[in-house]
XYZ file of C-alpha atoms in Angstrom:
638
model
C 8.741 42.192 -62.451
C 5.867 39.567 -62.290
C 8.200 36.590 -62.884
C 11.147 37.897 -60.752
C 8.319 38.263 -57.873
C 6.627 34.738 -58.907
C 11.266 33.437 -58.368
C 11.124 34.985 -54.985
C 7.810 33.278 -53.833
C 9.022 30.040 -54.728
C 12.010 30.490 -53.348
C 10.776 31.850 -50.385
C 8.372 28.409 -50.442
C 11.760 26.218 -50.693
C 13.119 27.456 -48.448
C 10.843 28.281 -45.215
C 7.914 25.771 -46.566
C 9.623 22.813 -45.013
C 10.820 24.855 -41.537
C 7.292 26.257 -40.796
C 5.923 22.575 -40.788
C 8.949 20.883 -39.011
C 7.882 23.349 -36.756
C 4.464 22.883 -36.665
C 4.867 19.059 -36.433
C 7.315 19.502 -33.357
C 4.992 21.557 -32.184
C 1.903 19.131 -32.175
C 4.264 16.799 -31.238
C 5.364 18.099 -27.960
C 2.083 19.195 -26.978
C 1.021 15.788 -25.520
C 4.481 16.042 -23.268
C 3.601 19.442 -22.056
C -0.107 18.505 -21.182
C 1.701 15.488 -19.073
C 3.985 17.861 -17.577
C 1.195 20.084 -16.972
C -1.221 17.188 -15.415
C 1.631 15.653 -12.847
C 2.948 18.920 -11.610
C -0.254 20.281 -11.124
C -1.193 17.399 -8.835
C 2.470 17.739 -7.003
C 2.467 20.157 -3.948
C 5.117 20.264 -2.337
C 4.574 21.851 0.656
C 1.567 19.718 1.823
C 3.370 17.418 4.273
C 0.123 14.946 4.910
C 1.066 14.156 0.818
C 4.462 12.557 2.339
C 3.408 10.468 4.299
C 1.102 7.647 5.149
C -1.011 5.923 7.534
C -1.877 2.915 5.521
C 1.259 1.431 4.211
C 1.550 0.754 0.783
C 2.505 -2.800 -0.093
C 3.750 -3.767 -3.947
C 1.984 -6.966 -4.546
C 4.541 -7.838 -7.805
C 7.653 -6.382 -8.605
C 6.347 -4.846 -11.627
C 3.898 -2.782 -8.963
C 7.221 -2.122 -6.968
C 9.155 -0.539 -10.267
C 6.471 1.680 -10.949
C 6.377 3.061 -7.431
C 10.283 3.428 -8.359
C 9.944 5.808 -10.902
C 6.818 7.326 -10.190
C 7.533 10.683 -10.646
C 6.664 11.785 -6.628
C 9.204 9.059 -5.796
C 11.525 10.560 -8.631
C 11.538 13.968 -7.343
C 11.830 12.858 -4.045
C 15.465 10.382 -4.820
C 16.750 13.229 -6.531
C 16.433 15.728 -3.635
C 18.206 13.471 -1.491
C 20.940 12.716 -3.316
C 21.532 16.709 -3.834
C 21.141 16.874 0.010
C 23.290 14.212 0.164
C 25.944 15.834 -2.069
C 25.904 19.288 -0.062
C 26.533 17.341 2.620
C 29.248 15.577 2.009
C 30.575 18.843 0.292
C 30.688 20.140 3.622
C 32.167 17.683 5.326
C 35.204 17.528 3.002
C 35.652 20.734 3.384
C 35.525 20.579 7.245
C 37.717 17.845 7.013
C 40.443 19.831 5.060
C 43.626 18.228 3.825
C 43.280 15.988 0.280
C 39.809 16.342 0.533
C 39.156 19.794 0.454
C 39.026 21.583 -2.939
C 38.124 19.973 -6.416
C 40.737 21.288 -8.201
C 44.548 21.145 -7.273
C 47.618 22.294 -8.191
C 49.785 20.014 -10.154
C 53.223 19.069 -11.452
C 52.379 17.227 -14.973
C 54.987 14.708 -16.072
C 55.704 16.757 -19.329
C 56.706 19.819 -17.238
C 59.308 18.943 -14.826
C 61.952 21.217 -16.675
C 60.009 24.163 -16.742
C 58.137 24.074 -13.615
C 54.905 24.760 -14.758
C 52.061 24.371 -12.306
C 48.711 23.618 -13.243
C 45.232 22.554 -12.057
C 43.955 18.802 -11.913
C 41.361 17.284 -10.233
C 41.228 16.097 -6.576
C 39.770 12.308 -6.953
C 39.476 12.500 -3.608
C 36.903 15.189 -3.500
C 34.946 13.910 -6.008
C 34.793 10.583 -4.405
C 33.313 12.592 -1.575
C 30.967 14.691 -3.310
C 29.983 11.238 -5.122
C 28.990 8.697 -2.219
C 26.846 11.952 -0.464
C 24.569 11.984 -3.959
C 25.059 8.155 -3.423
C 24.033 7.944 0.116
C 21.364 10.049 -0.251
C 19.686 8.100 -3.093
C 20.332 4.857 -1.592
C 18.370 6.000 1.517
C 15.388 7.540 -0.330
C 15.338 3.893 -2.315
C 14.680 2.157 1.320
C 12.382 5.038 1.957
C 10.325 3.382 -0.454
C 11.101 -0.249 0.039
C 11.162 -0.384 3.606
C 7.365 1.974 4.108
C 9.174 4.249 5.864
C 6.500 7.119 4.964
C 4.395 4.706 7.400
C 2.927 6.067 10.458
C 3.134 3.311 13.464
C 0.426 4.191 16.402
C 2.034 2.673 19.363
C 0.014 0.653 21.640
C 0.814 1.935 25.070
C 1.118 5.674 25.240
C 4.452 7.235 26.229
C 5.912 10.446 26.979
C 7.809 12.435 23.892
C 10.754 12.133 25.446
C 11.306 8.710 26.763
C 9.924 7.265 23.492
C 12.988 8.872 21.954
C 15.674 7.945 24.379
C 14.192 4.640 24.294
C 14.886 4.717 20.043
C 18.083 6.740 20.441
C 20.524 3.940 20.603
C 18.672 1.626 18.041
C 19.335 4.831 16.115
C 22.644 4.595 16.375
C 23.376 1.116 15.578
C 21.660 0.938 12.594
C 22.840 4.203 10.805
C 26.361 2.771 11.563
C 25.661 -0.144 10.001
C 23.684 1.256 7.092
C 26.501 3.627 6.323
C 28.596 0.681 6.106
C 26.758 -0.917 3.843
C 26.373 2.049 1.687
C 29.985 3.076 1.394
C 31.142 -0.556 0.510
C 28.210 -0.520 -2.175
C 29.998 2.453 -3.766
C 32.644 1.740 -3.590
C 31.788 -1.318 -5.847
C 30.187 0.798 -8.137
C 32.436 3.103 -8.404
C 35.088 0.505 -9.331
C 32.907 -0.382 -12.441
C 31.519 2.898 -12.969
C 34.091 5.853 -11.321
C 35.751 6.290 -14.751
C 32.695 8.309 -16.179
C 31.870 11.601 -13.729
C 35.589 11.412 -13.460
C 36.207 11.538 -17.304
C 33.303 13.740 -17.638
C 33.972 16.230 -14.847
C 37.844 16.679 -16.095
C 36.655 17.151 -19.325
C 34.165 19.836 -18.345
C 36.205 21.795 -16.105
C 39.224 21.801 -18.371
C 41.432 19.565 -15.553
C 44.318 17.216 -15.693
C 44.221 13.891 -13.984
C 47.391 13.399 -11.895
C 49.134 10.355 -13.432
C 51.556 10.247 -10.064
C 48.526 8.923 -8.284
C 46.671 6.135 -7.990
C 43.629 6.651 -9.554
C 40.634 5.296 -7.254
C 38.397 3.515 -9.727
C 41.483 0.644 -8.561
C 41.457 -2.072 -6.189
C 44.714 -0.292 -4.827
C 42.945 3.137 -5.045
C 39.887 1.658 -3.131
C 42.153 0.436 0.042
C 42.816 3.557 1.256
C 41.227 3.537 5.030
C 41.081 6.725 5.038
C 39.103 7.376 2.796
C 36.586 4.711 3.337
C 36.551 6.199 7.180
C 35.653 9.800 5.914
C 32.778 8.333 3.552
C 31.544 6.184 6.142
C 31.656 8.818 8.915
C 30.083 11.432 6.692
C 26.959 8.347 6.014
C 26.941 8.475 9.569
C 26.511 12.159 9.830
C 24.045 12.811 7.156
C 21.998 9.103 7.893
C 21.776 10.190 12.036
C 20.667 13.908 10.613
C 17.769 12.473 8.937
C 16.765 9.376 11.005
C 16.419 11.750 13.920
C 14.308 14.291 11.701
C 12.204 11.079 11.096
C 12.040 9.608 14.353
C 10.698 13.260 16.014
C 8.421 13.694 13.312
C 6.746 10.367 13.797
C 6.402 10.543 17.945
C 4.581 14.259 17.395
C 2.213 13.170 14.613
C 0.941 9.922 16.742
C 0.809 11.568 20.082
C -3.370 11.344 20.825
C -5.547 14.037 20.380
C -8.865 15.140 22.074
C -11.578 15.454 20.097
C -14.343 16.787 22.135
C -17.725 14.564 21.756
C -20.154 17.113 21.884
C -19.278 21.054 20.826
C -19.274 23.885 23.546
C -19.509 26.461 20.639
C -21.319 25.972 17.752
C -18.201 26.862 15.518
C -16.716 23.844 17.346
C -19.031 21.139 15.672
C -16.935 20.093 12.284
C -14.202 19.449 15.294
C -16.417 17.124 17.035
C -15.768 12.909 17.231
C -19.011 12.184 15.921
C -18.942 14.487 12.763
C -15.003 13.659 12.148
C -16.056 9.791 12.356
C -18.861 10.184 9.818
C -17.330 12.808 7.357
C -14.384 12.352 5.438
C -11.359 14.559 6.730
C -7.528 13.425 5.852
C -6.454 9.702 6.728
C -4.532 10.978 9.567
C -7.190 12.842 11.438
C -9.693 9.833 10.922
C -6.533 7.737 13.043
C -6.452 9.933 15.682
C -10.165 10.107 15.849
C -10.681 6.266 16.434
C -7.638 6.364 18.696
C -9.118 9.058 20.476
C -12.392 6.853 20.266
C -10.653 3.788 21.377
C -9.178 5.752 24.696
C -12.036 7.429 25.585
C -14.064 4.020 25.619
C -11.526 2.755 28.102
C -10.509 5.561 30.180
C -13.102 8.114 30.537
C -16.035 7.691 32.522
C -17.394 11.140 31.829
C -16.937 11.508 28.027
C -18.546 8.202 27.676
C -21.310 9.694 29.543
C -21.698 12.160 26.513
C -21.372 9.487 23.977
C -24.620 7.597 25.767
C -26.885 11.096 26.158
C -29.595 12.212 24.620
C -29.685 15.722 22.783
C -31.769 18.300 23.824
C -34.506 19.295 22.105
C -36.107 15.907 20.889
C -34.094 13.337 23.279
C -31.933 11.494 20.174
C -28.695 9.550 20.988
C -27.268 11.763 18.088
C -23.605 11.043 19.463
C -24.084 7.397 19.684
C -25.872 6.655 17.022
C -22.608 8.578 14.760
C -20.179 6.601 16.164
C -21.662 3.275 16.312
C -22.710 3.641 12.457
C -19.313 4.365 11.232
C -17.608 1.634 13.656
C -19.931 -0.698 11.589
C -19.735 0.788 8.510
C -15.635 0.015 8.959
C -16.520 -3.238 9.797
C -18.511 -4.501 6.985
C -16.160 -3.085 4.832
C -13.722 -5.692 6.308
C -15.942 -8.005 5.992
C -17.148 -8.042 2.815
C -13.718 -7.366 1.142
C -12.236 -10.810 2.832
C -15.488 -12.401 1.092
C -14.559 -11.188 -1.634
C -10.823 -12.532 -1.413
C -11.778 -15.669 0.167
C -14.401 -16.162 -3.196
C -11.620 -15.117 -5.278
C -9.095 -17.681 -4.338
C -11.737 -20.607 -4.576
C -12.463 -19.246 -8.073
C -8.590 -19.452 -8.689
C -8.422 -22.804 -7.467
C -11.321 -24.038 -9.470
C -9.721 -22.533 -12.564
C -8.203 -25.519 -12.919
C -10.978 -27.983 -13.117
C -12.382 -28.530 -16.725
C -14.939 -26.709 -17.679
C -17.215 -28.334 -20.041
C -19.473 -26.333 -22.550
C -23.230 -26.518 -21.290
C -25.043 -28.923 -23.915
C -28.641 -27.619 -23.583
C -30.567 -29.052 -26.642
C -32.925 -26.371 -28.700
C -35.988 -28.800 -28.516
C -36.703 -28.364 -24.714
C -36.282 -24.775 -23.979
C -38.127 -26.186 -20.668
C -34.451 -27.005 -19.868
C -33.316 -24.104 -20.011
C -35.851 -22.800 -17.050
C -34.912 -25.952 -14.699
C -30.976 -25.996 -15.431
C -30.757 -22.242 -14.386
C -33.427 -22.733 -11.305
C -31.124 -25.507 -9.642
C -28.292 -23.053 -10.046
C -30.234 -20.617 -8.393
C -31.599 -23.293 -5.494
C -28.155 -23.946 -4.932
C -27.385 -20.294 -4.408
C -30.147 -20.442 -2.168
C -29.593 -23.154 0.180
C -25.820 -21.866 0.383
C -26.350 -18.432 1.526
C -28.404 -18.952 4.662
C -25.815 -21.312 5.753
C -23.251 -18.074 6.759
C -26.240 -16.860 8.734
C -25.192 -13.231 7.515
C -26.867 -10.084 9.101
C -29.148 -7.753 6.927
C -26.032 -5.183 7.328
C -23.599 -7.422 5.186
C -25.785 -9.975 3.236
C -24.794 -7.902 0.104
C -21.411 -8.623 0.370
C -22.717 -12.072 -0.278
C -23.846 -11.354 -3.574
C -21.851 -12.711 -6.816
C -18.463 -10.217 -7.438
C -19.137 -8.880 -10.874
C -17.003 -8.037 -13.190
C -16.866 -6.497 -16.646
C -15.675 -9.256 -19.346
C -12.238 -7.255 -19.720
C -11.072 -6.877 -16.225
C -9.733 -10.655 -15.638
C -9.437 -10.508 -11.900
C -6.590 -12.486 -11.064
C -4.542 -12.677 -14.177
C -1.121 -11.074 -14.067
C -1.817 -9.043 -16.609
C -5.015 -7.502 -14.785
C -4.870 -4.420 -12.801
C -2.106 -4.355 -9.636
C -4.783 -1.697 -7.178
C -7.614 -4.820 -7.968
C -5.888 -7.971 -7.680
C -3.510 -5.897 -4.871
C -6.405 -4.984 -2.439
C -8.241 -8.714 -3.132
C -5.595 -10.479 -2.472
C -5.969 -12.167 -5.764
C -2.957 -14.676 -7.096
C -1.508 -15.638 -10.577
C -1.776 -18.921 -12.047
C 1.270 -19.526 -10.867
C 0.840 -19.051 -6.948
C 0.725 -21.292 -4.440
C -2.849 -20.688 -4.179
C -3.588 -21.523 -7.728
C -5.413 -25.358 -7.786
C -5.163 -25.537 -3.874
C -7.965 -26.861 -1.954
C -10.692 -24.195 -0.659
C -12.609 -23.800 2.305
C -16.383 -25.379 2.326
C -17.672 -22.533 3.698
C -17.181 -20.478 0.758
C -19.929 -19.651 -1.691
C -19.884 -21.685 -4.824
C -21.834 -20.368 -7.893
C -22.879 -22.218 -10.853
C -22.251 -20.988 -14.100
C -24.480 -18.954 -15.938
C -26.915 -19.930 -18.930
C -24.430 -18.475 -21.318
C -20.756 -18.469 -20.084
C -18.494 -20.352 -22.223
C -16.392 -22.764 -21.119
C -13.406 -20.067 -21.673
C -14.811 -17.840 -19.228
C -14.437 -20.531 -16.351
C -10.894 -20.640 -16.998
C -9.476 -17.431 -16.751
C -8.142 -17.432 -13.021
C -12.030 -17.385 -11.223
C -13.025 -15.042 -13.200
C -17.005 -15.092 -13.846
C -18.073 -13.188 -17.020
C -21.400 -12.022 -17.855
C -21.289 -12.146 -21.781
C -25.522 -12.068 -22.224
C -28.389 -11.755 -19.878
C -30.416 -14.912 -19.577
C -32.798 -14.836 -22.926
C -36.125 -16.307 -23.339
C -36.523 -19.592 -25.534
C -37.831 -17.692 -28.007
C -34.084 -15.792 -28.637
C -32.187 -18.567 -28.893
C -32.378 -17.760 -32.517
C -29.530 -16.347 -34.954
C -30.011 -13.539 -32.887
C -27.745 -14.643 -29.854
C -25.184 -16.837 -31.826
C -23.217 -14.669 -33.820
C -22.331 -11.956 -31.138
C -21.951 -15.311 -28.613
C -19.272 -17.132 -31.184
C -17.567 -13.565 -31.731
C -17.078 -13.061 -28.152
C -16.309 -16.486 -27.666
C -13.215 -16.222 -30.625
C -12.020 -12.727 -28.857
C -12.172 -14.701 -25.217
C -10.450 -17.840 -26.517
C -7.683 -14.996 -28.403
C -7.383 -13.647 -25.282
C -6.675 -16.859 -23.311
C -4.020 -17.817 -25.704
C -1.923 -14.781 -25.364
C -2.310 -14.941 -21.869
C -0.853 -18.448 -22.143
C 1.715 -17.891 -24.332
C 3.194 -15.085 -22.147
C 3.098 -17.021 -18.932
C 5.116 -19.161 -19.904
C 7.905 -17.085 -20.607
C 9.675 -16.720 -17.301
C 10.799 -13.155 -17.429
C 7.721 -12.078 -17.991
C 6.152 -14.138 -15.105
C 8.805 -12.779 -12.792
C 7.483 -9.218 -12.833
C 3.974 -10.225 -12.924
C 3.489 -12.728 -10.327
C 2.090 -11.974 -7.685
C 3.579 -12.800 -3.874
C 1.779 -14.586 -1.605
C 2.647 -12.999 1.357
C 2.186 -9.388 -0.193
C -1.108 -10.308 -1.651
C -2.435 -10.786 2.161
C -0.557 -7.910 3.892
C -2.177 -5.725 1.487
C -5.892 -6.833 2.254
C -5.222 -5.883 5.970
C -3.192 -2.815 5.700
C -5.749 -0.476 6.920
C -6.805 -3.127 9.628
C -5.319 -0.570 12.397
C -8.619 1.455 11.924
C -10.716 -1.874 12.003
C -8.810 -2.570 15.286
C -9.813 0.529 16.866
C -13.552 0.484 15.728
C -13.910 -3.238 17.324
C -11.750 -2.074 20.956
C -13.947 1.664 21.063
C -17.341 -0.232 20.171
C -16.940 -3.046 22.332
C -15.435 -1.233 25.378
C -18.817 1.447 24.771
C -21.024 -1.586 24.905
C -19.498 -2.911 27.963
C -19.572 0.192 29.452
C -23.334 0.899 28.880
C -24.390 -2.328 30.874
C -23.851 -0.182 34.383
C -23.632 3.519 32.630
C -26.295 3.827 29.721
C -29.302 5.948 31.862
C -31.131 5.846 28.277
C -30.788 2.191 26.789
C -29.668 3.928 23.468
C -27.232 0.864 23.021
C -29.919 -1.540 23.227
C -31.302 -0.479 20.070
C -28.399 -1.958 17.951
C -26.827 -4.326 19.918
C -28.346 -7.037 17.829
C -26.597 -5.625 15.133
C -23.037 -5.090 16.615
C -23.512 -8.797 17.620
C -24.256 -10.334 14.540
C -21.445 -7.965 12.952
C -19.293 -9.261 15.013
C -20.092 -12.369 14.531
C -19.331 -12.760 11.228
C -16.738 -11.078 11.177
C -15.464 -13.647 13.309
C -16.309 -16.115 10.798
C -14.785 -14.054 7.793
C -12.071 -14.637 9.651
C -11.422 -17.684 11.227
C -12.138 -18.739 7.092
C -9.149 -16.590 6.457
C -6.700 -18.231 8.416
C -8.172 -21.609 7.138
C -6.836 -20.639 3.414
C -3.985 -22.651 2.127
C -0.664 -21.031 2.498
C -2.150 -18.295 5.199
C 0.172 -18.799 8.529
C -1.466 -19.232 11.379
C 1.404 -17.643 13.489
C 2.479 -13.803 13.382
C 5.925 -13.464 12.510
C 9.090 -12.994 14.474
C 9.590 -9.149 14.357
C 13.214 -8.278 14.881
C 14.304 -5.069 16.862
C 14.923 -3.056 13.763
C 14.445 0.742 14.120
C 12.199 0.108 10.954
C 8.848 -0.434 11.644
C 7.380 -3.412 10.381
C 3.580 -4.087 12.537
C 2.031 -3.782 9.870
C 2.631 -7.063 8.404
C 1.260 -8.706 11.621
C -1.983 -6.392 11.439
C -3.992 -9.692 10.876
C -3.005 -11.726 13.849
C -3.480 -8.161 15.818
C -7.066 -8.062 14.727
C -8.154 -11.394 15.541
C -6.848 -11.281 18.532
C -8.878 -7.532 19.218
C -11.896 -9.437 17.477
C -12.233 -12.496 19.681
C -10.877 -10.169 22.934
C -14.331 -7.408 21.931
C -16.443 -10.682 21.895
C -15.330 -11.936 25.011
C -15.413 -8.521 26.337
C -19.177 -7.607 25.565
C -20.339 -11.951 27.054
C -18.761 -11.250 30.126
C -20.418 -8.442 31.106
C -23.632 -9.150 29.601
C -23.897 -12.779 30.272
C -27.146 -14.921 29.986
C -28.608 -11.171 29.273
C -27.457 -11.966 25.713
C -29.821 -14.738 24.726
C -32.930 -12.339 24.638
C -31.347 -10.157 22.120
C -32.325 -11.254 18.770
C -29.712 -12.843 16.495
C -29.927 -15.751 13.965
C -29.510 -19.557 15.444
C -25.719 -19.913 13.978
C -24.653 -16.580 15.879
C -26.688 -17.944 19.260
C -24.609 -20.898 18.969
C -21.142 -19.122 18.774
C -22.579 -16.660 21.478
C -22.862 -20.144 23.957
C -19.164 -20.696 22.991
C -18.102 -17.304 24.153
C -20.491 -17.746 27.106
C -19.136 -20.946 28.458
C -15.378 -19.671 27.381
C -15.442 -22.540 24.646
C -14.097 -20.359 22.004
């Protein structure tokens, strides 16, 4: 009994011992899937419209960048719903059309059956062809979605009625969903000439249907000539394109119609609505718009809210209101400013790159080198900086960009959201070697950068802190020649794979992209600089209290150099000088002259605030450089 017991066990082992782990490995297998599945859908809600869209439009500074957005699993979801819309669509069109393009399945004659009469079902090409270019259509559409920033929400600049903004777009509407349509039936009907034999093939095989051999099949150039057909595609692209277009359009003249936000509450449950607390907290993107539109109107147009803006609260006589709104203009400001410093720095670094670096030859006999090399370095620094006569609010934004020694800002291999938002280039740009503005901030290099960390695209590494004479022992040197064999490792690969031009042509970086991307929130900067200037205006004649008094130094000198930030912009190689020709396309596309826009708002604020103010302006306290450019603006030199 024991041994026929011990039989059973081992067969028992033979046989299940190798299931229960297959199973178990599947299992730990599939576990990292599920906790990815788990992660992406938990993040995905789909009925939170603000997730949908966007104020700030999102610009794909390689084509790498614009593949992932591709299949990023929001824009996934979101392909694959229209193309099922697209299909049910066009489903019901063919059957509203009737005739050959009703049903799926047909009766048929077969060849083989003549004699005996025999009727069965085969498949309608027809229909499918239908049901095909909706699911086509419908992709195709959310693929421009994507390319074209549709999700974008324009502000428009002068305020219209709902209505005659819409009958003003309706026949642009028109035009180009005919044309689109168009362009999408002939593009399937190129695919499907290389491609129709599969869902066809498939579909028949599925359903258990003939193919009728007494007709020409469509995947033909003869099948492909039938107008007909190419009408009823097109006019159902029409149908289903002018359907959502006008969904789009309606959506996007409610959400950017202004709204009042009151400046000071008449309830106290009414103070998280107020401008001031909205401005200074952080509520969704689209709520901070309307806020600094809402800003940027009442500055202009209302006399009476302004007069809350400039008054005092009661108890304790504090411009509360003011002070809000004036801090976060400013705070939007410097932002501005100091990430074009930092662009502007990193494209000089880029175009130093290529200069020779030599290793720094300091001889171990006179650490008293050491000391006076590094001082000069820092002299330099020193004589440099007051030269952009920065204020106190944005002299940090003068201070060296650091970064760790694996990030590699600027290389194509280093992270699209950094290099994006910089406005960083390859090695490869146009920008790569160019000529740099004076103006820009040189740095020396430090005590202990090799002369591998000067070449990777401006990139300025911190391998050790500066170390006293007495560590420049065997201390330093062996981490120092390790991190100097990793550096020069890392260099080579990087060199190796830019030269293979496949490779390059999904990293680089565009130009063009790079720039647009640094100013794509530059609506709100636009709005801060038109509400804060108008305010200051304003107060000259309506500000009982003098509460803008107290920082108009600092709006001036913000201003100010902000003005230089950017005039140094538009001084960079390869950075137009003229806005582009915007066509009449029902697609918006301001956003890629958000940069002219804002120098034009910045000089029209400075002008704005001289005028009225006048010779007033040369007691208020602001460095000699900024009392200079203030004369320009004062004798209209500028």
């Amino acid at each position: 009994m024991e041994a026929e017991a011990g039989r059973q066990r081992a067969l028992l082992r033979q046989v299940l011992g190798w299931r229960v782990a297959a199973a178990v490995a599947w299992s730990v297998l599939l576990l990292p899937v599920c906790t990815a599945a788990f992660v992406v859908l938990s993040g995905f809600d789909p009925f939170h419209p603000v997730r949908w869209i966007s104020i700030v439009p999102s610009i794909p500074c390689s084509r790498l960048a614009l593949i992932g957005k591709i299949i990023h699993p929001q824009q996934v979801i979101h392909s694959v719903v229209h193309a099922v819309m697209g299909m049910l669509v066009a489903w019901c069109a063919a059957v509203m059309t009737k005739g050959k393009f009703q049903f799926l399945a047909v009766p048929c004659m077969p060849a083989e059956s003549l004699d005996d009469a025999v009727s069965q079902m085969c498949l309608n090409e027809h229909h499918l062809f239908f049901l095909l270019s909706g699911a086509f259509m419908g992709y195709s559409y959310s693929l421009l979605y994507l390319i074209n920033n549709m999700n974008y929400l324009p502000f428009p600049v002068i305020q219209q009625y709902k209505y005659l903004r819409f009958r003003r777009s309706l026949p642009l509407l028109v035009k180009h969903t005919c044309v689109e349509s168009l362009y999408f039936v002939r593009n399937f009907c190129v695919a499907y000439y290389f491609f129709g034999y599969i869902p066809k093939v498939w579909i028949s095989t599925t359903m258990d249907l003939r193919i009728d051999s007494k007709l020409h099949p469509l995947d033909t150039l003869t099948g492909l000539l039938d107008l007909s057909l190419f009408y009823h595609a097109w006019l159902c692209g029409v149908f289903l394109l002018i359907t959502w277009y006008i969904a789009w359009l309606l959506f996007k003249i409610y959400a950017t119609e202004t709204h009042h936000f009151p400046v000071q509450p008449t309830f106290a449950e009414e103070t998280d609505q107020c401008l001031p607390k909205i401005l200074n907290s952080s509520p969704p993107l689209i709520i901070k718009f309307l806020a600094l539109q809402d800003l940027t109107l009442l500055s202009q147009y209302s006399p009476v809210r302004r007069q809350e803006v400039f008054s005092l609260s009661q108890p304790g006589g504090h411009p509360h209101n003011w002070t809000a709104i004036s801090r976060e203009c400013l705070s939007l400001l410097n932002d501005l400013t100091q990430r074009l410093i930092a662009q502007q720095e990193a494209a000089a670094a880029n175009g130093r790159a290529k200069q020779p670096a030599g290793e720094l030859k300091v001889s171990p006999q006179t650490p008293g080198a050491l000391v006076t090399e590094d001082m000069s370095f820092q002299s330099q620094r020193s004589n440099i900086a007051p030269r952009a006569s920065m204020s106190s609010l944005v002299k940090s934004s003068l201070m060296p960009l650091k970064t760790s020694p694996g990030s590699d800002v600027g290389s194509p291999f280093s992270s699209p959201a950094l290099n994006c938002k910089m406005g960083i280039l390859d090695v490869n740009s146009p920008w790569h070697g160019s000529v740099q503005s004076p103006q820009v901030t040189r740095r020396g290099p430090k005590l202990w950068t090799s002369g591998s960390d000067l070449q990777m695209n401006g990139s300025r590494h911190e391998s050790f802190p500066l170390l006293s004479a007495a560590g420049v022992g065997s201390e330093a040197v062996q981490p120092r020649v390790i991190y100097t064999w990793l550096q020069n490792k890392q260099q080579q690969i990087k060199n190796f794979l830019s030269k293979r031009v496949l490779i390059m042509y999904f990293f680089s970086k565009h130009p063009e992209a790079s720039i647009q991307a640094v100013f794509s929130d530059a609506q709100m900067h636009i709005w801060a600089l038109e509400g804060l200037s108008h305010l200051v205006a304003a107060s000259f004649t309506e500000d009982q209290f003098g509460v803008v008094q107290t920082t108009l130094p600092a709006i001036l000198n913000t201003l100010l150099t902000l003005q230089e930030v950017v005039d140094r912009h538009f001084k960079l190689p390869h950075v137009s000088s003229k806005p582009p020709r915007i066509s009449g396309s029902l697609v918006d596309t301001s956003y890629k002259t958000l940069r002219f826009a804002l120098r034009a708002s910045l000089k029209t604020a400075l002008y704005r605030i001289t005028t009225v103010f006048g010779e007033h302006l040369n007691a208020v306290q602001v460095s000699t450089e900024h009392k200079k450019r203030l004369q320009q603006f004062l004798e209209y030199k500028e």
